[in-house]
XYZ file of C-alpha atoms in Angstrom:
634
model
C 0.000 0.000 0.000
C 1.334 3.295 -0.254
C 1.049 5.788 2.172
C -2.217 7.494 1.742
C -3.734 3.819 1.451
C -2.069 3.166 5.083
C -4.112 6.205 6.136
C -6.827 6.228 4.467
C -8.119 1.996 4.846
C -6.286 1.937 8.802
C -6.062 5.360 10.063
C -9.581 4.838 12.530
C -12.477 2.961 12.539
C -14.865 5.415 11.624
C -12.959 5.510 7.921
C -11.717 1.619 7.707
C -13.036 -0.874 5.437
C -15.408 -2.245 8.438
C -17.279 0.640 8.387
C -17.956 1.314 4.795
C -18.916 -1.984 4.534
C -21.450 -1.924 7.187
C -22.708 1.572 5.351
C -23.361 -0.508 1.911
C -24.842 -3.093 3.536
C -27.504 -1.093 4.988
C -27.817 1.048 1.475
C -28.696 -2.511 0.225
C -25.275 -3.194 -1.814
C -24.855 -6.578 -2.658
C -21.223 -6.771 -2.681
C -18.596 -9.569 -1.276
C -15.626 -7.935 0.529
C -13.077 -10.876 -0.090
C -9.877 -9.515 -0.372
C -10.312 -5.705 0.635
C -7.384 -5.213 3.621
C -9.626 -2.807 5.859
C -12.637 -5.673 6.822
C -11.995 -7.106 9.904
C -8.591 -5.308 10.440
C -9.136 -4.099 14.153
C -9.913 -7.499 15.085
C -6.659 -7.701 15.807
C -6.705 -5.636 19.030
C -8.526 -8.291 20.442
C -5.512 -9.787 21.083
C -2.345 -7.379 20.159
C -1.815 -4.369 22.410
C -0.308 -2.886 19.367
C -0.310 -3.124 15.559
C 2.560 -2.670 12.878
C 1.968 -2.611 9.274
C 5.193 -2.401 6.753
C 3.955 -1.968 3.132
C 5.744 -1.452 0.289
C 3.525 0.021 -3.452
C 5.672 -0.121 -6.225
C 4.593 3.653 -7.179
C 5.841 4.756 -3.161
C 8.520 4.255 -0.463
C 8.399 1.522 2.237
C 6.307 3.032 5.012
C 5.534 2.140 8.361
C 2.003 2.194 10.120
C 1.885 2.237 14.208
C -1.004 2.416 16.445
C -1.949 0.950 20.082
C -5.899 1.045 19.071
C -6.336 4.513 20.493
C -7.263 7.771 18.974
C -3.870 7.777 16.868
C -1.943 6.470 14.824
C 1.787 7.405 13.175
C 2.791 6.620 9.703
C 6.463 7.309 8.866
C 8.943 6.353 6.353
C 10.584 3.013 6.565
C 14.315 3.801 5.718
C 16.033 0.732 8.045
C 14.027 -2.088 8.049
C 14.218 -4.991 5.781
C 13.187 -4.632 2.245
C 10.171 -5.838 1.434
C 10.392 -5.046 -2.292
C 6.290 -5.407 -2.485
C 3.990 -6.376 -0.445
C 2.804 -5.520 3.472
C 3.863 -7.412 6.513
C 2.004 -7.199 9.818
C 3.561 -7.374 13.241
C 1.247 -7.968 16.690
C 2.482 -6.911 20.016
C 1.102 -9.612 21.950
C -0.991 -8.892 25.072
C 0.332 -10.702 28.115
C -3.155 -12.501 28.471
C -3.409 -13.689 24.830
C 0.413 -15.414 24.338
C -1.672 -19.118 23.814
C -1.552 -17.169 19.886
C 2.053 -17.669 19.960
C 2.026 -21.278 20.272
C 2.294 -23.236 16.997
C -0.997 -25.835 17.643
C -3.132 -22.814 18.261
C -1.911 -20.909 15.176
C -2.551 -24.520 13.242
C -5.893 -25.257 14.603
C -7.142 -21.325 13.674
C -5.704 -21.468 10.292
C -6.857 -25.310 9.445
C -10.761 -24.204 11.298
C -11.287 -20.871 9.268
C -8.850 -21.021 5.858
C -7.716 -24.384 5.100
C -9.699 -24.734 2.241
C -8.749 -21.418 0.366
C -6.450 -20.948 -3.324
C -3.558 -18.968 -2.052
C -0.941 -20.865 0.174
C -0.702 -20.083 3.659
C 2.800 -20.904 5.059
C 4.131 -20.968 9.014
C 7.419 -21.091 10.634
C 8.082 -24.015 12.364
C 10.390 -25.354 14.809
C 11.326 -28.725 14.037
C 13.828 -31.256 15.816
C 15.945 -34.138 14.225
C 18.120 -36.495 15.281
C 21.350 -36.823 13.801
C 24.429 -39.182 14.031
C 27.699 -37.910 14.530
C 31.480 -38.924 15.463
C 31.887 -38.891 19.207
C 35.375 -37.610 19.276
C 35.654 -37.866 22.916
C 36.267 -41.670 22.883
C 38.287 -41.770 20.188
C 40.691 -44.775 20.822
C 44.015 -43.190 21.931
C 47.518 -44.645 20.838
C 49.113 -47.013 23.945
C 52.615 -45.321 24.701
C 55.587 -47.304 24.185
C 57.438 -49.131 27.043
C 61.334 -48.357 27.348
C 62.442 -51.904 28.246
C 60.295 -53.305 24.598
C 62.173 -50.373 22.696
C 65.459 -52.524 21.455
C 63.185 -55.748 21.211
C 62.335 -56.378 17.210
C 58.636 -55.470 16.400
C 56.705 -57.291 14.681
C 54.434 -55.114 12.425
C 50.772 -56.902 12.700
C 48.554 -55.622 9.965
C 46.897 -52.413 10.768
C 42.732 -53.042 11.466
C 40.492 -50.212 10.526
C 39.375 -48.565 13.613
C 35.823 -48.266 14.025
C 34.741 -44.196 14.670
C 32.142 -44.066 17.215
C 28.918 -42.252 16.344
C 26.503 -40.441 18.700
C 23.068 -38.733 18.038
C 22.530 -35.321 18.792
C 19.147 -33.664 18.311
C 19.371 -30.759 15.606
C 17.280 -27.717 15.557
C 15.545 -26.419 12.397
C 13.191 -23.752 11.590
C 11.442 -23.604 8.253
C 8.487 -22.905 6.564
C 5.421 -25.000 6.441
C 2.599 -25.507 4.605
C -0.777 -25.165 6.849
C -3.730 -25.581 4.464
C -2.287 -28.738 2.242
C -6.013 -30.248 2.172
C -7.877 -29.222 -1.446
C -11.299 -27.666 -1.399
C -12.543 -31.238 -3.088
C -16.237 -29.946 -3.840
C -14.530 -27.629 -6.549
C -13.647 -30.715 -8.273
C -16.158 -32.755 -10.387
C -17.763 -35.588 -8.770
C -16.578 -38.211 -11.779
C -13.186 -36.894 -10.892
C -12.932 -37.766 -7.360
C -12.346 -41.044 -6.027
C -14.663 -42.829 -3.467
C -10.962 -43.534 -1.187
C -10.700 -39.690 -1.706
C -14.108 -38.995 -0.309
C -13.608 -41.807 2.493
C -10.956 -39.647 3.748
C -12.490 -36.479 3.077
C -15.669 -37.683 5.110
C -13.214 -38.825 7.895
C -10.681 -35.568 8.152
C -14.595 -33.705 8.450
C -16.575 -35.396 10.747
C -13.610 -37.495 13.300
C -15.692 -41.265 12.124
C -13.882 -44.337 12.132
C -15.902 -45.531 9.850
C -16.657 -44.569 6.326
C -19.694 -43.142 5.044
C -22.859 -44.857 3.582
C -23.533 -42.662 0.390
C -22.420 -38.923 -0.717
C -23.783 -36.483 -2.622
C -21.725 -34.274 -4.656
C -23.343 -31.827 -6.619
C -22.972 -28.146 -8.322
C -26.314 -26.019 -7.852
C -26.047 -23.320 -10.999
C -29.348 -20.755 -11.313
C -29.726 -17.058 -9.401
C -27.169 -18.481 -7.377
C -24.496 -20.969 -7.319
C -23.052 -23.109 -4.801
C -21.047 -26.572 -4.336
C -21.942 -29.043 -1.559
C -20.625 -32.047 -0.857
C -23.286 -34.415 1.672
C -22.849 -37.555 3.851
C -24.886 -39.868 5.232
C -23.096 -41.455 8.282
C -23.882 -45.430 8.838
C -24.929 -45.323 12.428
C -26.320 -42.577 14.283
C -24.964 -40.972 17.410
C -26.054 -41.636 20.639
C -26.808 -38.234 21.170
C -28.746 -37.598 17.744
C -31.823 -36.210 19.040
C -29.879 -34.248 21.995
C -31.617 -30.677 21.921
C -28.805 -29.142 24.290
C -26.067 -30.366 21.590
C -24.218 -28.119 19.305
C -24.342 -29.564 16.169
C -21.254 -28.840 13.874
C -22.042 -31.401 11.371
C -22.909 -29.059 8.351
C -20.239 -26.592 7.816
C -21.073 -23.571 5.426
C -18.068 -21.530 3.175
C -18.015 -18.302 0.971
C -15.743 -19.053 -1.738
C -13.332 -22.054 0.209
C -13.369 -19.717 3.395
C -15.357 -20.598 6.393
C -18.059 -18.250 7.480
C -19.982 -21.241 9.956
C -18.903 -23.982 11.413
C -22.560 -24.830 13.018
C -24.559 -24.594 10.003
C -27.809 -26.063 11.687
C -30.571 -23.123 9.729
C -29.141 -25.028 6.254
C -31.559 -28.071 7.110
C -34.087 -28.802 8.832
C -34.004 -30.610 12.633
C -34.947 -34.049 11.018
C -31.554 -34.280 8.990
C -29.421 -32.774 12.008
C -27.534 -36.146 11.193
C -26.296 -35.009 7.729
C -22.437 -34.354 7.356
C -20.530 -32.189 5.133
C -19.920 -28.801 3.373
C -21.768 -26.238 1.415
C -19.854 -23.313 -0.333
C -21.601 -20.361 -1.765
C -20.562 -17.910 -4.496
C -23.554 -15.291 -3.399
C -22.939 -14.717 -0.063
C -21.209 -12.042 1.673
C -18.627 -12.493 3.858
C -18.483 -11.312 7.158
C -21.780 -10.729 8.376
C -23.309 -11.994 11.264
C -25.639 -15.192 11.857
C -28.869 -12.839 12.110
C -28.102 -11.656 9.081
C -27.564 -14.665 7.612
C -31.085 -15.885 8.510
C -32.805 -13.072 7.164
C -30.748 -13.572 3.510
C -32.912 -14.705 0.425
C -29.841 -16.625 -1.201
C -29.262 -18.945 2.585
C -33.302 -19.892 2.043
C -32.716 -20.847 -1.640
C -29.664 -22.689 -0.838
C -31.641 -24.504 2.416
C -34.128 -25.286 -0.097
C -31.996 -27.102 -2.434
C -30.223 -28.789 0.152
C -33.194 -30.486 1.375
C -34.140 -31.786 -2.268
C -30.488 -33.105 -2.727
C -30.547 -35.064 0.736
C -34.028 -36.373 0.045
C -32.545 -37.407 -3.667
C -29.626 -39.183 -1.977
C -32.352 -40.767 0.191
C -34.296 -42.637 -2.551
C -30.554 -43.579 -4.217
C -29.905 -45.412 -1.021
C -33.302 -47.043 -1.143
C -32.199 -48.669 -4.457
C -30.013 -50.924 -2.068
C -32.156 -52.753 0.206
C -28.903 -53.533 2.835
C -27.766 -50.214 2.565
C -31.193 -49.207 3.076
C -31.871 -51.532 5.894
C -28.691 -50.191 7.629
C -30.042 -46.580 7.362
C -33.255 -47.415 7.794
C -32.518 -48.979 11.477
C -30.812 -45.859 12.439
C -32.504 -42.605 10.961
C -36.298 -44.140 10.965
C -37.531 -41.670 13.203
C -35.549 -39.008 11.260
C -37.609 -39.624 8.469
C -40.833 -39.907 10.361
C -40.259 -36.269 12.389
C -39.728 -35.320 8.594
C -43.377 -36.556 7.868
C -44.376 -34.405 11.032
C -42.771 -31.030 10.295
C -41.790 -30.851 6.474
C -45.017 -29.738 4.739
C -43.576 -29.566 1.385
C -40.978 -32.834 0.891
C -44.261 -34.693 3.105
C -45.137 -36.810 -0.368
C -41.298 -37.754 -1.255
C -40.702 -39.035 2.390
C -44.106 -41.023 2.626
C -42.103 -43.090 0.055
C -39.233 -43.725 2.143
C -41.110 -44.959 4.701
C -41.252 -48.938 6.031
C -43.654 -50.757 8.467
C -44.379 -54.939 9.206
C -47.619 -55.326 8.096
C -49.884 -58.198 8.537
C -48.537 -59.889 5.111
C -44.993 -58.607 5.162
C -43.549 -61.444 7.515
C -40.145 -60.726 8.608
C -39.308 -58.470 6.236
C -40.983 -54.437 5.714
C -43.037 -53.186 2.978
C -43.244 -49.484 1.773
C -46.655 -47.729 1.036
C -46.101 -48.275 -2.126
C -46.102 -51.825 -2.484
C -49.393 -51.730 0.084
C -51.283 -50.045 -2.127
C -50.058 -52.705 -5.373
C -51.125 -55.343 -2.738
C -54.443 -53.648 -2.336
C -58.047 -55.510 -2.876
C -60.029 -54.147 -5.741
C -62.984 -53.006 -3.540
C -60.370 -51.908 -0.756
C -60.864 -47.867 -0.577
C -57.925 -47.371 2.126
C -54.666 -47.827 3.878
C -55.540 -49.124 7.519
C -52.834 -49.321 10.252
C -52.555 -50.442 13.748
C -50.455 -48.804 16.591
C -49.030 -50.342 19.432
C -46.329 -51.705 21.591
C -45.028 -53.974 20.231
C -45.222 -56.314 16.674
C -45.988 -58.867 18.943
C -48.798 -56.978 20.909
C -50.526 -55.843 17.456
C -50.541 -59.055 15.685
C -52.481 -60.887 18.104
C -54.882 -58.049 18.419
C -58.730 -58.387 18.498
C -59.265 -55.479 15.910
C -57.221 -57.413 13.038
C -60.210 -59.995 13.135
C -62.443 -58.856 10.208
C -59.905 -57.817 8.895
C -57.629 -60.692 8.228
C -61.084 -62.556 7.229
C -61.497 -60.295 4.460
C -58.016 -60.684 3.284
C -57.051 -56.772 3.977
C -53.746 -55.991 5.052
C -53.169 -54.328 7.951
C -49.781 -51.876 9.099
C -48.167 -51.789 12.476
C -46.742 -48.913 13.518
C -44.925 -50.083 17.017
C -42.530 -46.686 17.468
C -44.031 -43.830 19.744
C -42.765 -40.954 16.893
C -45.757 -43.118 14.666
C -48.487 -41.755 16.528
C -47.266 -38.309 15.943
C -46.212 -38.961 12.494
C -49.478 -40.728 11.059
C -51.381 -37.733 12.085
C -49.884 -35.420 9.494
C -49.962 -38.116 7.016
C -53.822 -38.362 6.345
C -53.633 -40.189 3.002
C -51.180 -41.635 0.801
C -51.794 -41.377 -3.239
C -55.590 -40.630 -2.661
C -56.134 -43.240 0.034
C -56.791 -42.504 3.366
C -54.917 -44.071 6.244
C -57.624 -45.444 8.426
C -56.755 -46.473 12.429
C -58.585 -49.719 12.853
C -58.825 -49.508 17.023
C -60.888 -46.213 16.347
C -64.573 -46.046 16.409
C -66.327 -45.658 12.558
C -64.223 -48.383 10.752
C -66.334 -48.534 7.861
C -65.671 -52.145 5.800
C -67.084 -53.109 2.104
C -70.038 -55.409 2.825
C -72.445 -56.955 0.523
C -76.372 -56.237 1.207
C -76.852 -59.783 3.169
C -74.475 -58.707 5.329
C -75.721 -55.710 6.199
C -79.261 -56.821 6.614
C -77.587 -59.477 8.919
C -75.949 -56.603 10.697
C -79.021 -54.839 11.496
C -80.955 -57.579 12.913
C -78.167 -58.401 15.272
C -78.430 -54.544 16.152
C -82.161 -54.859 17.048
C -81.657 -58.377 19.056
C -78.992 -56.820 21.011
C -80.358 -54.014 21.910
C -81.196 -54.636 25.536
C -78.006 -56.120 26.103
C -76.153 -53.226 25.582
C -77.823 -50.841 27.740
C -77.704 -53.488 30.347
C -74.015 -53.203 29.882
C -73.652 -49.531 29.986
C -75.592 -49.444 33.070
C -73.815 -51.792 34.753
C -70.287 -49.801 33.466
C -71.449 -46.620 34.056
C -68.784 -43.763 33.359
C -66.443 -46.111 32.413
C -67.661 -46.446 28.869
C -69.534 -43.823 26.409
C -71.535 -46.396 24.668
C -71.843 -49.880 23.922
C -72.979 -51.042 20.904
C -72.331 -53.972 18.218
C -69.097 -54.596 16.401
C -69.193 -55.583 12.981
C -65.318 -56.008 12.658
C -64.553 -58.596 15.367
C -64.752 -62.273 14.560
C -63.173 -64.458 17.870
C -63.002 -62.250 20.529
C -66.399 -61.296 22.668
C -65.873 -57.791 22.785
C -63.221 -54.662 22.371
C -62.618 -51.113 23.152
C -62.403 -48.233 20.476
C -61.829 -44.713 20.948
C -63.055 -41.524 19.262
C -61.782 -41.187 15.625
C -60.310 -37.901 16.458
C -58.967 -38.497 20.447
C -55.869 -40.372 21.028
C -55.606 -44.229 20.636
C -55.289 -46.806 23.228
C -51.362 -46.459 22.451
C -50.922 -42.565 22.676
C -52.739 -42.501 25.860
C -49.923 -45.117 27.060
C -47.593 -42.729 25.513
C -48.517 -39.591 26.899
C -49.099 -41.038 30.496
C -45.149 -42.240 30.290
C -44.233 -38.299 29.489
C -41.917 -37.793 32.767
C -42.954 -33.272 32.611
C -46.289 -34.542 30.896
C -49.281 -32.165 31.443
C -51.686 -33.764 33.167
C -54.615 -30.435 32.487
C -54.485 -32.334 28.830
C -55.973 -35.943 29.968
C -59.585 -33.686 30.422
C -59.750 -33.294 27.112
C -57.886 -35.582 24.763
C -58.261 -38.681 26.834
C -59.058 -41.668 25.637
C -63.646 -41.872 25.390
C -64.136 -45.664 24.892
C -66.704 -47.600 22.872
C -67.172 -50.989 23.799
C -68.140 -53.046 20.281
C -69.398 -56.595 21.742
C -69.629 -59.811 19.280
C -72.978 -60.383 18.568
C -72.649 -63.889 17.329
C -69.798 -65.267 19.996
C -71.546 -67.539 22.596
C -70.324 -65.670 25.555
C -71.973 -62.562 24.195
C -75.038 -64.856 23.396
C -75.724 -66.424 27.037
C -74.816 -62.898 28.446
C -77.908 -61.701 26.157
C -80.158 -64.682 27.233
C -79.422 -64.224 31.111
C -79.861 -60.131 31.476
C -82.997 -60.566 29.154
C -84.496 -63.309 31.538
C -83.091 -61.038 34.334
C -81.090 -58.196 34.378
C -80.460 -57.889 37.922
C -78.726 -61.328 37.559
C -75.070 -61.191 39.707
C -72.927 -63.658 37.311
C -74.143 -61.333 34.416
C -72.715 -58.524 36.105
C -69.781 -60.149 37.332
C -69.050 -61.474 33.896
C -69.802 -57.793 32.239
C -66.518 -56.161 34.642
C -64.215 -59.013 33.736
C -65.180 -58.780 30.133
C -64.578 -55.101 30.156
C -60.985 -55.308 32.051
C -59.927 -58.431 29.713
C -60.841 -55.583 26.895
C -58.849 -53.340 28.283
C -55.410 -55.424 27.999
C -56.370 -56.919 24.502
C -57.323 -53.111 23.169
C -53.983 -51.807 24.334
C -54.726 -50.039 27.409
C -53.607 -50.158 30.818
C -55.560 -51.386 34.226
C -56.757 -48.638 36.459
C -56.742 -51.845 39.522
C -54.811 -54.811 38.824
C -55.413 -56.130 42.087
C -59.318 -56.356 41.643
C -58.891 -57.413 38.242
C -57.004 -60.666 39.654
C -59.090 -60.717 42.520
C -61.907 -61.063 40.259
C -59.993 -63.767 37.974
C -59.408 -66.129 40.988
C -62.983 -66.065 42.204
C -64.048 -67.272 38.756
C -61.184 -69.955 38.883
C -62.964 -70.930 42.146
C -66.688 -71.169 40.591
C -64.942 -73.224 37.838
C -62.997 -75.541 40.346
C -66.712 -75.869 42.436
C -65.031 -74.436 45.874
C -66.347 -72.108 48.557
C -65.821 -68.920 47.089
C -66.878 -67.017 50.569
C -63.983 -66.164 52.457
C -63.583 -66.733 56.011
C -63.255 -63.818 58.755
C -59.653 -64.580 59.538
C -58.097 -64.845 56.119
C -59.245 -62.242 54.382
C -62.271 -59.591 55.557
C -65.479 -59.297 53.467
C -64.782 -55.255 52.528
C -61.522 -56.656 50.808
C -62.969 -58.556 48.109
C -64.696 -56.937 44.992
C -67.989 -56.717 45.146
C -70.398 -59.028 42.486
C -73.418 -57.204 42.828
C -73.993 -53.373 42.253
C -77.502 -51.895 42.947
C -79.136 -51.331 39.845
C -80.575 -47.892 41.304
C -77.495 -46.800 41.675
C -74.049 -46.303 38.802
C -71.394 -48.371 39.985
C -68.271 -46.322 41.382
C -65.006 -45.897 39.220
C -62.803 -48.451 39.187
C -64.915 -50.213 41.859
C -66.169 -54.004 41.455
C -69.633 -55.557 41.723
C -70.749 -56.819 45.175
C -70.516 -60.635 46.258
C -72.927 -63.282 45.281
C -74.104 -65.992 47.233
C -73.153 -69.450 46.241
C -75.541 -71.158 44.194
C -75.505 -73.718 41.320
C -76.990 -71.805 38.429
C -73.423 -69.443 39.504
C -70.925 -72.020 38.322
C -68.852 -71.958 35.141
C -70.476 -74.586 33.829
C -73.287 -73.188 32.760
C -71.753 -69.892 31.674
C -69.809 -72.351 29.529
């Protein structure tokens, strides 16, 4: 520079290169500053107590700017100093507090964190230490002096050996030159040009894995803007993946090779917080802060992209079914928040997604190939959430359907619940809950007609059951999906399910002012045609004060509860109940003597029909009589 530049780009704040480019900024300038001296200049008084700048112009004199970051500054000609011949050189005074800036791993790490990637070379002196052998002349082998009495003796001349030369190792001190930023900005390459060992060990040097990645994506965006990204998909996820308190450094983002973020979490979405790699813009400006950065138009177009590349490398993985199993196992509920949040990329990742289903066996099946599997007169996608595979296979809503030949999803993670909800249909068919009240099946007219009279017969029978359950259920009324079991428990198409009540009760900072509302209303469907449900019908018609009837109606209701999916309010009555009915089936006393257990203790068989039985409470006890035994409930 020559001298007015040394006055005019560092002579104070208020006229550096920091300022002006705040001022165009602000005036709406879209400009990049890369390369102009003044930006950032005073940064270093953060950590110099005072600054030096030699600069030589080829149209000036070699001149020397001083300043101690106060209100001056002194600019004088250089006439003793070492030539420079063109070119500036800066010199910090250290403050006493910042000398870690001095040590040669700090200086590394800054230089390989912020500029390893960029064109120009940048070079530090280095101490280095060698070992290297030399003679030892100290024990050099001395000659033996001669003895007077052996000097008129004749000698006999042996021949001469060499003599070995002893070597030691001394450690020799160097200083030289070295080349920081050796690694190559390989997204600026093309992506037939680069090696998949070269991106093993780019993916490595970026993210600290052992192992190497599952896919890439290497791609050139060109349009309004331009930018170069390279993307991996790790093959496991980290233990701390879903971690909300974790700083997440696993998308870094560059402005021409020179890093601007190392955290760039705002370039994707939360669902693909597991995504590694680099994205390096042409557009943006350097310098500015990360408010600014979320308020640019170019970082939202760029975001936008991003998320249609990562989504593309998704469905390229799918194309292997073990890679995709492998990713599949660990980013499942990455792709499943997607469903939940990502509006717009909602369709693309329904594709991507994989359940068991009632035909699928051991292996899962995709939406897609549910709906190729799909019944001519079948109208929709129906699903089934719960524990476990295990739990939902065996359960009593499946019944009608399995008949029929429909298949049937299970969706056994919590995130399902939360996920399904946002995903109402899939290509024009709806996803249908089938432990939800209104399952609507195709029927043929007999059926129906069948339907109705078994309705009409039952009537009775189901308000004898309501009474006798009180609050417990809504309404009772007959099933027309269940096959083997007596009876089952839906909820309210638009509450939660059996499962998302289980859910929501294991919340440990749950809120429990939400239960009054969204809780669980249950429906109990009964089996019109099963003979339990038949001798039930035939006993509370011929008396509906009956005890057994009543006594059967609680345990059929509690056994409802565990095969619907829902949880016990009183185990201990419930199996207090169970072994009295093992006792009517066994013939034995069931009346319990004064010693061993006390009347109050034991639930009750009989509730007065004038008034609702209390929650959670059990029938009172009836006497012992014949018509009582399992036999003829049986």
């Amino acid at each position: 520079m020559t001298k007015a530049d040394l006055v005019n780009n560092l002579g104070t704040i208020a006229r550096s290169g920091t300022k002006a480019f705040m001022e165009a900024i602000q005036a709406g300038a879209d400009i990049s500053m890369i390369g102009q001296f003044g930006v950032g200049f005073y940064s270093a008084f953060l950590v110099a107590h005072q600054v030096t700048v030699v600069s030589k112009h080829n149209d000036d004199e070699q001149y020397i700017w001083e300043s101690s970051a106060g209100d001056s500054f002194t600019v004088h000609l250089d006439t003793t100093g070492e030539r420079l011949g063109r070119g500036s050189k800066i010199i910090l005074h250290m403050k006493d507090d910042q000398l870690e800036y001095l040590e040669e791993s700090r200086i590394k790490e800054l230089i390989k964190k912020h500029s390893e990637f960029i064109s120009f070379p940048i070079k530090l002196m280095v101490e280095k230490t060698t070992e290297k052998e030399v003679e030892d002349e100290e024990s050099a082998e001395k000659k033996p002096e001669e003895k007077p009495e052996d000097a008129e003796k004749p000698q006999v001349e042996d021949e001469k050996k060499p003599v070995e030369k002893k070597m030691k190792k001394v450690k020799e001190v160097t200083h030289e030159l070295e080349l920081i930023n050796k690694q190559k900005a390989l997204w600026m390459r093309k992506p037939e040009e680069v090696t998949k060992e070269e991106y093993t060990a780019f993916y490595k040097a970026l993210s600290n894995d052992w192992e190497e990645h599952l896919a890439v994506k290497h791609f050139f965006f060109e349009g309004n803007l331009e930018f170069r990204a390279i993307l991996f998909v790790p093959r496991r996820a980290p233990f701390d993946l879903f971690e909300s308190r974790k700083k997440n450094n696993n998308l870094k983002l560059y402005v021409r090779r020179v890093l601007i973020m190392d955290n760039a979490e705002d370039m994707v979405p939360e669902y693909l917080n597991f995504i590694r790699g680099i994205i390096d813009s042409e557009d943006l400006p350097l310098n500015i802060s990360r408010e600014m950065l979320q308020q640019n138009k170019i970082l939202k177009i760029i975001k936008k992209n991003v998320v249609k590349k990562v989504i593309e490398l998704f469905e390229d993985i799918a194309a292997n079914k073990d890679d995709f199993k492998k990713f599949y196992e660990a980013f499942s509920k990455n792709l499943k928040l997607g469903i939940h949040e990502d509006t717009d990329n909602r369709a693309k990742l329904a594709n991507l997604l994989r359940y068991y289903s009632t035909k699928s066996g051991e292996e899962w099946t995709s939406l897609k190939e549910y709906t190729e599997r799909m019944k001519p007169e079948q109208k929709s996608i129906y699903y089934i959430t719960g524990e476990s595979k295990a739990h939902v296979m065996s359960s009593p809503f499946l019944e009608k359907l399995k008949k029929k030949d429909y298949e049937v999803l299970f969706m056994t993670e919590p995130i399902d619940e939360y996920s399904v909800q946002q995903l109402r249909e899939y290509e024009g068919k709806k996803l249908v809950c089938v432990s939800k009240e209104g399952l609507q099946l195709e029927e043929e007219e007999a059926e129906k007609k069948a339907f109705e009279d078994q309705k009409a017969l039952n009537e009775n029978l189901c308000k004898c059951i309501k009474d006798i359950l009180g609050e417990k259920v809504e309404k009772v009324v007959v099933s027309n999906t269940l096959v083997d079991s007596p009876c089952c428990l839906v909820t309210g198409e638009y509450g939660w399910s059996a499962n998302m009540e289980r859910i929501m009760k294991a919340q440990a900072l749950r809120d429990n002012s939400m239960f009054s509302y969204m809780a669980s209303k249950k429906t109990m469907e009964i089996n019109a045609t099963h003979p339990i449900i038949t001798e039930l019908r035939r006993k509370s018609d011929a008396d509906k004060n009956d005890k057994t009837v009543k006594d059967l109606v609680w345990l059929m209701y509690e056994t409802a509860l565990l095969t619907s999916g829902f949880t016990l309010e009183e185990p201990a009555t419930f199996a207090k109940r169970i072994h009295r009915m093992m006792a009517f089936g066994l013939n034995l006393d069931i009346e319990p003597t004064p010693a061993s257990a006390p009347a109050d203790e034991l639930p009750a068989l009989e509730t007065p029909a004038a008034a609702p039985a209390a929650e959670g409470a059990a029938a009172p006890a009836p006497a012992a009589a014949p018509e009582t035994s399992m036999d003829s409930v049986d």
